[in-house]
Amino acid sequence: MEFRFKSDKLKLLYTQEEGAHRYPAAVVKRFFDVMSIIRSMPNEGDLYSFKSLHYEKLKGTRGKQGERSLRLNDQWRLIIKLETDPRGKTILVVEIGDHYK
């Protein structure tokens, strides 16, 4: 599936591993694992088949904005948003968030 990044910081983390020091090493490793899964999926519905990701629509204000989360570990989430254009759906990678902050 196609994806793009909301911030240059996330794009640099993905392309050059720049800024990896901002997150725990296990979270960065899992981020790359999850991005590999996203890249290999033909559509977003297939993310549900990976139970360990706990793919879900967020609640509250973030849910109203259409944001969803993928679990990186018990504490950290990859926040994404689905966008639709004439070519189909694209995942916008919004942030790596600390679930408890």
Tab-separated table of C-alpha atoms in Angstrom, residues 24 32 45:
chain	number	residue	atom	x	y	z
A	24	PRO	CA	13.484	3.668	22.486
A	32	PHE	CA	10.451	-0.332	10.532
A	45	GLY	CA	-8.274	-3.916	5.477
